[in-house]
PDB file of C-alpha atoms in Angstrom:
ATOM      1  CA  MET A  17      98.449  35.041  76.393  1.00 45.00           C
ATOM      2  CA  THR A  18      98.555  38.705  75.593  1.00 45.00           C
ATOM      3  CA  ASP A  19     100.220  38.375  72.150  1.00 62.00           C
ATOM      4  CA  LEU A  20      97.138  36.747  70.587  1.00 79.00           C
ATOM      5  CA  GLY A  21      94.464  39.127  69.357  1.00 92.00           C
ATOM      6  CA  ILE A  22      90.998  38.996  67.858  1.00 95.00           C
ATOM      7  CA  ASP A  23      92.345  39.117  64.281  1.00 95.00           C
ATOM      8  CA  PHE A  24      94.497  36.043  64.978  1.00 95.00           C
ATOM      9  CA  ALA A  25      91.504  34.282  66.583  1.00 95.00           C
ATOM     10  CA  GLN A  26      89.284  34.986  63.557  1.00 96.00           C
ATOM     11  CA  LYS A  27      92.022  33.692  61.258  1.00 96.00           C
ATOM     12  CA  VAL A  28      92.195  30.451  63.250  1.00 94.00           C
ATOM     13  CA  LEU A  29      88.388  30.136  63.146  1.00 96.00           C
ATOM     14  CA  ASP A  30      88.419  30.750  59.384  1.00 96.00           C
ATOM     15  CA  GLU A  31      90.855  27.841  58.988  1.00 96.00           C
ATOM     16  CA  GLN A  32      88.079  25.504  60.168  1.00 96.00           C
ATOM     17  CA  PRO A  33      85.973  24.553  57.116  1.00 97.00           C
ATOM     18  CA  PHE A  34      82.925  23.792  59.279  1.00 97.00           C
ATOM     19  CA  SER A  35      83.126  27.209  60.953  1.00 97.00           C
ATOM     20  CA  ARG A  36      83.286  28.870  57.527  1.00 97.00           C
ATOM     21  CA  LEU A  37      80.249  26.820  56.439  1.00 97.00           C
ATOM     22  CA  LEU A  38      78.290  28.125  59.433  1.00 97.00           C
ATOM     23  CA  GLY A  39      79.522  31.719  59.000  1.00 97.00           C
ATOM     24  CA  ALA A  40      80.848  31.819  62.567  1.00 98.00           C
ATOM     25  CA  ARG A  41      82.737  34.862  63.792  1.00 98.00           C
ATOM     26  CA  ILE A  42      84.745  35.779  66.885  1.00 98.00           C
ATOM     27  CA  THR A  43      83.523  39.065  68.357  1.00 98.00           C
ATOM     28  CA  ALA A  44      85.603  39.098  71.559  1.00 97.00           C
ATOM     29  CA  PHE A  45      88.892  37.403  72.424  1.00 97.00           C
ATOM     30  CA  ALA A  46      91.050  38.473  75.379  1.00 96.00           C
ATOM     31  CA  ASP A  47      91.888  37.939  79.034  1.00 94.00           C
ATOM     32  CA  GLY A  48      90.359  34.494  79.564  1.00 97.00           C
ATOM     33  CA  ALA A  49      87.185  35.149  77.583  1.00 98.00           C
ATOM     34  CA  ALA A  50      85.879  34.735  74.050  1.00 98.00           C
ATOM     35  CA  THR A  51      82.596  35.356  72.269  1.00 98.00           C
ATOM     36  CA  LEU A  52      81.511  33.530  69.130  1.00 98.00           C
ATOM     37  CA  GLU A  53      78.447  34.405  67.044  1.00 98.00           C
ATOM     38  CA  VAL A  54      76.503  32.499  64.389  1.00 98.00           C
ATOM     39  CA  ASP A  55      73.423  33.768  62.576  1.00 98.00           C
ATOM     40  CA  ILE A  56      70.495  31.331  62.695  1.00 98.00           C
ATOM     41  CA  ARG A  57      69.591  30.413  59.108  1.00 97.00           C
ATOM     42  CA  ASP A  58      66.863  28.141  57.762  1.00 97.00           C
ATOM     43  CA  ASP A  59      69.385  25.438  56.862  1.00 97.00           C
ATOM     44  CA  LEU A  60      70.542  25.305  60.509  1.00 97.00           C
ATOM     45  CA  ARG A  61      67.132  24.409  61.965  1.00 97.00           C
ATOM     46  CA  GLN A  62      65.678  21.128  63.159  1.00 97.00           C
ATOM     47  CA  GLN A  63      62.235  19.761  62.229  1.00 97.00           C
ATOM     48  CA  PHE A  64      60.302  22.050  64.616  1.00 97.00           C
ATOM     49  CA  GLY A  65      61.865  25.241  63.232  1.00 97.00           C
ATOM     50  CA  TYR A  66      64.282  25.881  66.101  1.00 97.00           C
ATOM     51  CA  ALA A  67      68.043  26.212  65.768  1.00 98.00           C
ATOM     52  CA  HIS A  68      69.438  22.668  65.853  1.00 98.00           C
ATOM     53  CA  GLY A  69      70.954  21.678  69.197  1.00 97.00           C
ATOM     54  CA  GLY A  70      74.129  20.754  67.361  1.00 98.00           C
ATOM     55  CA  LEU A  71      74.513  24.400  66.352  1.00 98.00           C
ATOM     56  CA  LEU A  72      74.340  25.485  69.995  1.00 98.00           C
ATOM     57  CA  ALA A  73      76.812  22.740  70.947  1.00 98.00           C
ATOM     58  CA  TYR A  74      79.169  23.841  68.149  1.00 98.00           C
ATOM     59  CA  ALA A  75      79.034  27.453  69.387  1.00 98.00           C
ATOM     60  CA  ALA A  76      79.709  26.364  72.973  1.00 98.00           C
ATOM     61  CA  ASP A  77      82.588  24.053  71.985  1.00 98.00           C
ATOM     62  CA  ASN A  78      84.388  26.696  69.952  1.00 98.00           C
ATOM     63  CA  ALA A  79      83.771  29.544  72.404  1.00 98.00           C
ATOM     64  CA  LEU A  80      85.065  27.389  75.289  1.00 98.00           C
ATOM     65  CA  THR A  81      88.174  26.489  73.314  1.00 98.00           C
ATOM     66  CA  PHE A  82      88.888  30.051  72.201  1.00 98.00           C
ATOM     67  CA  ALA A  83      88.461  31.355  75.764  1.00 98.00           C
ATOM     68  CA  ALA A  84      90.986  28.771  76.978  1.00 98.00           C
ATOM     69  CA  GLY A  85      93.296  29.721  74.123  1.00 96.00           C
ATOM     70  CA  THR A  86      93.630  33.216  75.568  1.00 96.00           C
ATOM     71  CA  VAL A  87      95.417  31.739  78.592  1.00 97.00           C
ATOM     72  CA  LEU A  88      96.868  28.434  77.323  1.00 96.00           C
ATOM     73  CA  GLY A  89      98.011  29.571  73.893  1.00 93.00           C
ATOM     74  CA  PRO A  90      96.833  28.729  70.391  1.00 91.00           C
ATOM     75  CA  ALA A  91      97.421  24.950  70.451  1.00 92.00           C
ATOM     76  CA  VAL A  92      94.350  23.721  72.352  1.00 96.00           C
ATOM     77  CA  LEU A  93      91.748  20.989  71.955  1.00 96.00           C
ATOM     78  CA  THR A  94      88.486  20.199  73.704  1.00 97.00           C
ATOM     79  CA  GLY A  95      88.915  17.420  76.258  1.00 97.00           C
ATOM     80  CA  GLY A  96      85.173  17.239  76.877  1.00 98.00           C
ATOM     81  CA  PHE A  97      82.155  19.439  77.460  1.00 98.00           C
ATOM     82  CA  SER A  98      78.501  19.254  78.400  1.00 98.00           C
ATOM     83  CA  VAL A  99      75.568  21.406  77.342  1.00 98.00           C
ATOM     84  CA  GLN A 100      72.283  21.998  79.130  1.00 98.00           C
ATOM     85  CA  TYR A 101      69.548  23.344  76.832  1.00 98.00           C
ATOM     86  CA  LEU A 102      67.245  25.775  78.616  1.00 98.00           C
ATOM     87  CA  ARG A 103      64.911  26.983  75.867  1.00 96.00           C
ATOM     88  CA  PRO A 104      64.743  26.808  72.080  1.00 97.00           C
ATOM     89  CA  ALA A 105      66.307  29.419  69.825  1.00 96.00           C
ATOM     90  CA  ARG A 106      64.306  30.293  66.733  1.00 92.00           C
ATOM     91  CA  ASP A 107      65.529  33.502  65.072  1.00 94.00           C
ATOM     92  CA  GLY A 108      68.366  35.982  65.349  1.00 96.00           C
ATOM     93  CA  THR A 109      71.993  35.367  66.224  1.00 97.00           C
ATOM     94  CA  LEU A 110      73.467  32.830  68.618  1.00 98.00           C
ATOM     95  CA  ARG A 111      76.045  34.413  70.898  1.00 98.00           C
ATOM     96  CA  ALA A 112      78.263  32.056  72.896  1.00 98.00           C
ATOM     97  CA  GLU A 113      80.094  33.909  75.689  1.00 98.00           C
ATOM     98  CA  ALA A 114      82.792  31.770  77.316  1.00 98.00           C
ATOM     99  CA  TYR A 115      85.240  32.445  80.097  1.00 98.00           C
ATOM    100  CA  VAL A 116      87.972  30.575  81.941  1.00 98.00           C
ATOM    101  CA  VAL A 117      87.021  29.441  85.444  1.00 98.00           C
ATOM    102  CA  HIS A 118      90.404  27.880  86.271  1.00 98.00           C
ATOM    103  CA  ALA A 119      93.579  27.348  84.264  1.00 97.00           C
ATOM    104  CA  GLY A 120      96.696  25.349  84.949  1.00 96.00           C
ATOM    105  CA  ARG A 121      99.706  24.796  82.713  1.00 95.00           C
ATOM    106  CA  ARG A 122      98.075  22.139  80.515  1.00 96.00           C
ATOM    107  CA  GLN A 123      94.334  22.515  80.879  1.00 97.00           C
ATOM    108  CA  ALA A 124      91.580  25.006  81.589  1.00 98.00           C
ATOM    109  CA  VAL A 125      88.027  24.610  82.832  1.00 98.00           C
ATOM    110  CA  CYS A 126      85.671  27.027  81.115  1.00 98.00           C
ATOM    111  CA  ARG A 127      81.994  27.971  81.193  1.00 98.00           C
ATOM    112  CA  CYS A 128      79.813  29.288  78.414  1.00 98.00           C
ATOM    113  CA  ASP A 129      76.419  30.969  78.202  1.00 98.00           C
ATOM    114  CA  ILE A 130      74.654  30.706  74.844  1.00 98.00           C
ATOM    115  CA  TYR A 131      72.178  33.461  74.088  1.00 98.00           C
ATOM    116  CA  VAL A 132      69.933  34.238  71.172  1.00 97.00           C
ATOM    117  CA  VAL A 133      69.962  37.938  70.334  1.00 96.00           C
ATOM    118  CA  GLY A 134      67.981  39.981  67.864  1.00 89.00           C
ATOM    119  CA  LYS A 135      64.649  38.474  66.921  1.00 67.00           C
ATOM    120  CA  HIS A 136      62.541  36.624  69.491  1.00 54.00           C
ATOM    121  CA  PRO A 137      63.988  33.241  70.586  1.00 49.00           C
ATOM    122  CA  GLY A 138      60.605  31.498  70.712  1.00 53.00           C
ATOM    123  CA  SER A 139      57.083  32.203  71.843  1.00 44.00           C
ATOM    124  CA  ALA A 140      56.026  31.970  75.478  1.00 44.00           C
ATOM    125  CA  ALA A 141      54.251  28.717  74.647  1.00 42.00           C
ATOM    126  CA  ASP A 142      57.464  27.319  73.178  1.00 46.00           C
ATOM    127  CA  THR A 143      59.434  27.920  76.361  1.00 45.00           C
ATOM    128  CA  ALA A 144      56.776  27.227  79.000  1.00 43.00           C
ATOM    129  CA  ASP A 145      57.764  23.591  79.433  1.00 46.00           C
ATOM    130  CA  THR A 146      61.527  24.127  79.334  1.00 44.00           C
ATOM    131  CA  ALA A 147      62.021  27.116  81.590  1.00 44.00           C
ATOM    132  CA  ASP A 148      60.073  29.050  84.155  1.00 44.00           C
ATOM    133  CA  THR A 149      59.269  32.550  82.878  1.00 38.00           C
ATOM    134  CA  ALA A 150      60.631  34.077  86.078  1.00 35.00           C
ATOM    135  CA  ASP A 151      63.952  32.351  85.385  1.00 43.00           C
ATOM    136  CA  ALA A 152      64.275  33.713  81.849  1.00 44.00           C
ATOM    137  CA  ALA A 153      67.643  35.443  81.732  1.00 46.00           C
ATOM    138  CA  GLU A 154      67.598  38.521  79.570  1.00 51.00           C
ATOM    139  CA  GLY A 155      70.826  40.301  78.851  1.00 49.00           C
ATOM    140  CA  GLU A 156      71.595  43.501  77.021  1.00 51.00           C
ATOM    141  CA  GLY A 157      69.818  44.106  73.733  1.00 60.00           C
ATOM    142  CA  GLY A 158      67.072  41.543  74.269  1.00 85.00           C
ATOM    143  CA  ALA A 159      69.417  38.581  74.636  1.00 93.00           C
ATOM    144  CA  GLU A 160      67.808  35.472  76.066  1.00 96.00           C
ATOM    145  CA  LEU A 161      69.753  32.613  77.627  1.00 98.00           C
ATOM    146  CA  CYS A 162      69.136  29.382  75.669  1.00 98.00           C
ATOM    147  CA  ALA A 163      71.837  27.029  76.949  1.00 98.00           C
ATOM    148  CA  VAL A 164      74.803  26.760  79.299  1.00 98.00           C
ATOM    149  CA  ALA A 165      77.938  24.679  78.872  1.00 98.00           C
ATOM    150  CA  GLN A 166      81.074  23.732  80.736  1.00 98.00           C
ATOM    151  CA  GLY A 167      84.179  22.090  79.371  1.00 98.00           C
ATOM    152  CA  THR A 168      87.781  21.117  79.889  1.00 98.00           C
ATOM    153  CA  ILE A 169      90.241  22.363  77.303  1.00 98.00           C
ATOM    154  CA  LEU A 170      93.669  20.781  76.932  1.00 98.00           C
ATOM    155  CA  THR A 171      96.929  21.979  75.435  1.00 97.00           C
ATOM    156  CA  ALA A 172      97.958  20.164  72.263  1.00 93.00           C
ATOM    157  CA  PRO A 173     101.270  19.851  70.490  1.00 82.00           C
ATOM    158  CA  PRO A 174     101.716  22.398  67.703  1.00 70.00           C
ATOM    159  CA  ARG A 175     100.765  21.218  64.221  1.00 72.00           C
ATOM    160  CA  THR A 176     103.686  20.085  62.130  1.00 79.00           C
ATOM    161  CA  ASP A 177     101.803  19.929  58.819  1.00 75.00           C
ATOM    162  CA  ALA A 178     100.938  23.630  58.627  1.00 61.00           C
TER     163      ALA A 178
END
């Protein structure tokens, strides 16, 4: 939908208390794609010092849904999604880049790549068992692919309590 813009998307994200708690932000939102970013903080880590897998799943879920919202409209919900963790994320910013693979009238199938950008994601020893070094995907600005996700997003009736 062309009438929805990034300011509207950020407003919707800010209406989610959990997203505000995490400090999530929408950095791209248009034409079947959305990007969500969350800074990795100490209180978002698991016991080994890596970003908690739930944080990566959160980023994927919201990025998938916002990407679908660009084509289905603002009333959307996640029907289901799966995440494959490729390597741990330690420091920097998580960037979830989602895009619509196929959209119908009432649902969209989307994919998402979750990167860590900024500081190093983990040492070579940390990632040796989870990903082959030759397969390490590096994007612009030192981004390293940490997880991939795919989901189905469904249209939902508009809220009547808002």
